[in-house]
mmCIF file of C-alpha atoms in Angstrom:
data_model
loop_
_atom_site.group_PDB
_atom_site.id
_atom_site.type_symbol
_atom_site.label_atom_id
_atom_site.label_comp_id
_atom_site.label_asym_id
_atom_site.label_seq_id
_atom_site.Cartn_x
_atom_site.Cartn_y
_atom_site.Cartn_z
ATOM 1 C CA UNK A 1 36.906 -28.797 -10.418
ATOM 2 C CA UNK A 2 36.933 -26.649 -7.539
ATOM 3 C CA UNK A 3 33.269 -25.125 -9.169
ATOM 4 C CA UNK A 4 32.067 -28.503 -8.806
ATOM 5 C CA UNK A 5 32.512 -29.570 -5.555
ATOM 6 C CA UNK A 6 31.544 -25.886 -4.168
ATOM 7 C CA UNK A 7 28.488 -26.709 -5.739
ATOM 8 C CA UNK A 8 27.728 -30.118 -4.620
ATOM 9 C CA UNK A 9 28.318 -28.743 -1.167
ATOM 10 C CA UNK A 10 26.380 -25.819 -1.480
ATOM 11 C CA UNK A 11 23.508 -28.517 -3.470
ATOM 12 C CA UNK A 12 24.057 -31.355 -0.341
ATOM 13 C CA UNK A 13 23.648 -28.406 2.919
ATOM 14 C CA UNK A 14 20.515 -27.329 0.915
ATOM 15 C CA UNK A 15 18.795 -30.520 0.876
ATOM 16 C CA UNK A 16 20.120 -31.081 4.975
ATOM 17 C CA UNK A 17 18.451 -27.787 5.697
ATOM 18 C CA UNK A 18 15.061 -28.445 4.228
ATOM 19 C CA UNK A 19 15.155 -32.032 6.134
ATOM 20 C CA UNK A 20 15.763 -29.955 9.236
ATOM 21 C CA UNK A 21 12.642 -27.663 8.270
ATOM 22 C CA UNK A 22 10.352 -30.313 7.980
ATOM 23 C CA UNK A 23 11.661 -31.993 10.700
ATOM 24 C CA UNK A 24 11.464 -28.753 12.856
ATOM 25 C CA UNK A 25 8.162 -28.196 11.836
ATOM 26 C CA UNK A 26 6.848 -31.673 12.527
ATOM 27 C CA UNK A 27 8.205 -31.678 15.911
ATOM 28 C CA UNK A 28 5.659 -28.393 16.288
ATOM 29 C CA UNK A 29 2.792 -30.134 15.081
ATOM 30 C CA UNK A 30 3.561 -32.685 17.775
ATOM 31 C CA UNK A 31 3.943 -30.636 20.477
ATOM 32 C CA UNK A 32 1.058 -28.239 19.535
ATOM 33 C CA UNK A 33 -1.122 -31.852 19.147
ATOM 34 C CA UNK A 34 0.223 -32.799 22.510
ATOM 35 C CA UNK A 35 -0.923 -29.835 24.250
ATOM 36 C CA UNK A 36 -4.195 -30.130 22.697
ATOM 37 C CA UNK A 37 -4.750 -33.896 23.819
ATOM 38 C CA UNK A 38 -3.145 -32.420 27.192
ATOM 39 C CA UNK A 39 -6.042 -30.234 27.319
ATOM 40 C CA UNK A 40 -8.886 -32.709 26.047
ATOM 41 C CA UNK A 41 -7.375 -34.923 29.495
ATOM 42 C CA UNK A 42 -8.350 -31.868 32.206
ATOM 43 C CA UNK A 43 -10.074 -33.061 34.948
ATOM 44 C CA UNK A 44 -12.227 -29.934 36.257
ATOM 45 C CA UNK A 45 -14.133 -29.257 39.396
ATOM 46 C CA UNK A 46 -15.988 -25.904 40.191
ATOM 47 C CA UNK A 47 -17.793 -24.533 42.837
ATOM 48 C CA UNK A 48 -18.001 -21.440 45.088
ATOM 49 C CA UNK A 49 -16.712 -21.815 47.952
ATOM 50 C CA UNK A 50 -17.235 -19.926 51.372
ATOM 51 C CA UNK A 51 -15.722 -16.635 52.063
ATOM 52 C CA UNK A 52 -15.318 -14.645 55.585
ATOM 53 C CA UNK A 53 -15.287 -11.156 54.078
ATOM 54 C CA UNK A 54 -16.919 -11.361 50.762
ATOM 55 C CA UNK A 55 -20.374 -13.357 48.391
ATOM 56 C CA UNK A 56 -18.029 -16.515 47.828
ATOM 57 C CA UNK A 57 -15.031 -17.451 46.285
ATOM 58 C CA UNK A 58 -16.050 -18.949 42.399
ATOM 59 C CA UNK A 59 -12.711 -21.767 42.053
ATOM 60 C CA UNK A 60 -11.742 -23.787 39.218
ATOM 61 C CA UNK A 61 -9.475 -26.696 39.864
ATOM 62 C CA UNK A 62 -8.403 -28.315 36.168
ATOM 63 C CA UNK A 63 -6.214 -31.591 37.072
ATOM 64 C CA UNK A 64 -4.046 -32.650 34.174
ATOM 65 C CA UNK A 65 -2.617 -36.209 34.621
ATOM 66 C CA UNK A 66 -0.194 -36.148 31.742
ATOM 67 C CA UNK A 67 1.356 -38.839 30.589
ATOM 68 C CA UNK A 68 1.258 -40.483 34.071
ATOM 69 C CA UNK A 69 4.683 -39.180 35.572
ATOM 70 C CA UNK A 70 5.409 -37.375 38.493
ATOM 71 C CA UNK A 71 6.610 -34.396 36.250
ATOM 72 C CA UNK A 72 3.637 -34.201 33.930
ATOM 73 C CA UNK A 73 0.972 -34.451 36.885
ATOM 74 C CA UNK A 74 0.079 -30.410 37.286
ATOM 75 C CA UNK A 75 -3.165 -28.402 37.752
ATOM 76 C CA UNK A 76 -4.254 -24.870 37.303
ATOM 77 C CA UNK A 77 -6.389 -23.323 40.166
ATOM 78 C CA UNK A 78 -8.272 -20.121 39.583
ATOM 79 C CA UNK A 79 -10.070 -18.147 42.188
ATOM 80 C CA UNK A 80 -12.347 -14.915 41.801
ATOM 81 C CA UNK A 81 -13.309 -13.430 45.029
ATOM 82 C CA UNK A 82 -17.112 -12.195 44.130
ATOM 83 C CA UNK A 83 -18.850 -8.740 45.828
ATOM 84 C CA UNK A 84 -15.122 -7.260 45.833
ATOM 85 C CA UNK A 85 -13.950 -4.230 43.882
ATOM 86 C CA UNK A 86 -12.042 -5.901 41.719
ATOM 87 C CA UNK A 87 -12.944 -9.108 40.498
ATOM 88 C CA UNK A 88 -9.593 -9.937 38.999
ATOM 89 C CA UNK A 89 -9.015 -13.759 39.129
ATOM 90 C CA UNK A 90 -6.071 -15.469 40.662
ATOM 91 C CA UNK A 91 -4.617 -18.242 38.529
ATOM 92 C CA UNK A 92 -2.451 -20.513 40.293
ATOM 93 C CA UNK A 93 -0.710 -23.624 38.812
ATOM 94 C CA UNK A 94 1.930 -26.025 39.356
ATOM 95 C CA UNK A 95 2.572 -29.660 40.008
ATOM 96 C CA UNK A 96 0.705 -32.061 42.233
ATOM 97 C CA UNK A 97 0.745 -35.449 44.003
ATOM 98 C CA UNK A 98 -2.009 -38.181 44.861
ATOM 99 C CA UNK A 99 -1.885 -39.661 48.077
ATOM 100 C CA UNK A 100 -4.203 -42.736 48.481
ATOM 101 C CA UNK A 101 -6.687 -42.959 52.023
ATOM 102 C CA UNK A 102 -9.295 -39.760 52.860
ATOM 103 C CA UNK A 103 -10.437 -40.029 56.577
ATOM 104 C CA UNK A 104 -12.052 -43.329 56.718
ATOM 105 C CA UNK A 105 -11.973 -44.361 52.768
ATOM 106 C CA UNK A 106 -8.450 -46.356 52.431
ATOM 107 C CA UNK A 107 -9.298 -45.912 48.683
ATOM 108 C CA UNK A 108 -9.964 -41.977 48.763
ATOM 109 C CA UNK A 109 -7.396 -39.803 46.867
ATOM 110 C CA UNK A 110 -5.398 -36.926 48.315
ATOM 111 C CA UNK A 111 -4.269 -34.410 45.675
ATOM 112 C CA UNK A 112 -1.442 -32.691 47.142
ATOM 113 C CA UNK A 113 -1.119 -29.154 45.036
ATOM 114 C CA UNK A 114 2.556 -27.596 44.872
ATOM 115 C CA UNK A 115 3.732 -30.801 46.282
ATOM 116 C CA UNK A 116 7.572 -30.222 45.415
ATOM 117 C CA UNK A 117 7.135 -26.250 47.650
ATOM 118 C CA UNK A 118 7.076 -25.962 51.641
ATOM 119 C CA UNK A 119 3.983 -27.260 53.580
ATOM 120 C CA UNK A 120 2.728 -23.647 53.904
ATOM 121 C CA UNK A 121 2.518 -23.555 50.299
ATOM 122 C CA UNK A 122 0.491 -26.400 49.966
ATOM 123 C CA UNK A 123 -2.668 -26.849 48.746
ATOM 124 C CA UNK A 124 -5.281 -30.376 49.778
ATOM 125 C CA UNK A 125 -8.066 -31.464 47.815
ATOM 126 C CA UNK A 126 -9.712 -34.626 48.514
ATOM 127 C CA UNK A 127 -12.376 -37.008 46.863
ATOM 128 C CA UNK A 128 -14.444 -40.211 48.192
ATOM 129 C CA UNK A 129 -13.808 -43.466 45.992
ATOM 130 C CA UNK A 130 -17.847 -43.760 45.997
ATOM 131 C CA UNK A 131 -18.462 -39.962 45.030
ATOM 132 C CA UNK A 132 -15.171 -38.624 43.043
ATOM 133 C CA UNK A 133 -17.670 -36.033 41.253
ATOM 134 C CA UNK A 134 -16.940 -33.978 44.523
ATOM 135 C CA UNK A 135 -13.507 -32.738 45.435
ATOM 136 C CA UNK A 136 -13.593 -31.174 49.033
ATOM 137 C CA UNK A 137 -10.953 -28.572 49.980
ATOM 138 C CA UNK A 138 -9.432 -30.177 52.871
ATOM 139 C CA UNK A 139 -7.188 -28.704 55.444
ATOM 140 C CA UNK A 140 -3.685 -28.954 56.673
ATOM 141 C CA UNK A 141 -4.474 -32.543 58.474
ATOM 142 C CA UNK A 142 -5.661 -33.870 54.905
ATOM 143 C CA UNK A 143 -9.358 -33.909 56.420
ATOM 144 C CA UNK A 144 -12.527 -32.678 55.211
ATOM 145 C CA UNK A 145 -13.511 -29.173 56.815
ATOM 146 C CA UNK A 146 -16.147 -29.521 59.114
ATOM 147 C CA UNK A 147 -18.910 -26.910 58.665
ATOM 148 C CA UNK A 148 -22.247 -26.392 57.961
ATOM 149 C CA UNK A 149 -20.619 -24.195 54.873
ATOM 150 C CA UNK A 150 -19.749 -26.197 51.241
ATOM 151 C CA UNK A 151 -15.907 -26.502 51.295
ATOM 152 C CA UNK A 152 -16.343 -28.672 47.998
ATOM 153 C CA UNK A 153 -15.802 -28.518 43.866
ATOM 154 C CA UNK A 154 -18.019 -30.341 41.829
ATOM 155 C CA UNK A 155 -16.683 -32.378 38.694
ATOM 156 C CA UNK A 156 -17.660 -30.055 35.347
ATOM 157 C CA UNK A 157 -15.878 -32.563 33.053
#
């Protein structure tokens, strides 16, 4: 008798653990097709933008809205500093923020890069309602630089 049930229990844990398999590797699939769709949503701006001691900085802004949250709303930046030594690229990412009104356009959008770190660690990038295919680099009053230079991305995707 004692067989028996040490048998049944070994037969019953068996059966648990394969349920746990599949579901472990389902929840993969799901979270490997969720970073993929995450991916297919980038928004991504590039440009080259001026540089005081160098050809031009070549930056790639990729804006990933996520599911709509606060928490899901991040962006990767990457920056290559061209006609210097070593052209290793700086990849920067964390979370942002939108913030609606640019200069004069109420209906402009403010994207506010490491929003959750210190103001000195912040990042502005800006966009007209009528042109959103260019994202200008704006600076610390959330304006648009004013130069004769191009402090702006343009949409890739």
């Amino acid at each position: 008798m004692k067989k028996l049930i040490l048998v049944l229990a070994i037969a019953f844990l068996s059966c648990n653990s394969k349920n746990s398999e599949k579901l472990a590797q389902s929840d993969l699939e799901k979270e490997d097709a969720d970073i993929e769709t995450n991916v297919e949503k980038a928004t991504i701006y590039e440009g080259l933008l001026p540089c005081a001691d160098c050809e031009g900085i070549e930056t790639t802004l990729k804006i990933y809205q996520g599911d709509g949250t606060t928490e899901s709303h991040v962006f990767e930046l990457t920056t290559v500093y061209k006609g210097k030594k070593a052209v290793k690229p700086f990849i920067e990412d964390g979370n942002f923020n939108t913030e609606r009104g640019l200069e004069d356009d109420q209906d402009g959008t403010v994207y506010v890069l490491n929003w959750d770190k210190p103001q000195s660690e912040q990042i502005l990038y800006g966009c007209n309602s009528d042109n959103p295919e260019k994202m200008y680099l704006l600076n610390t009053k959330r304006e648009k630089i004013k130069s004769q230079l191009d402090y702006f991305l343009q949409l890739k995707k």
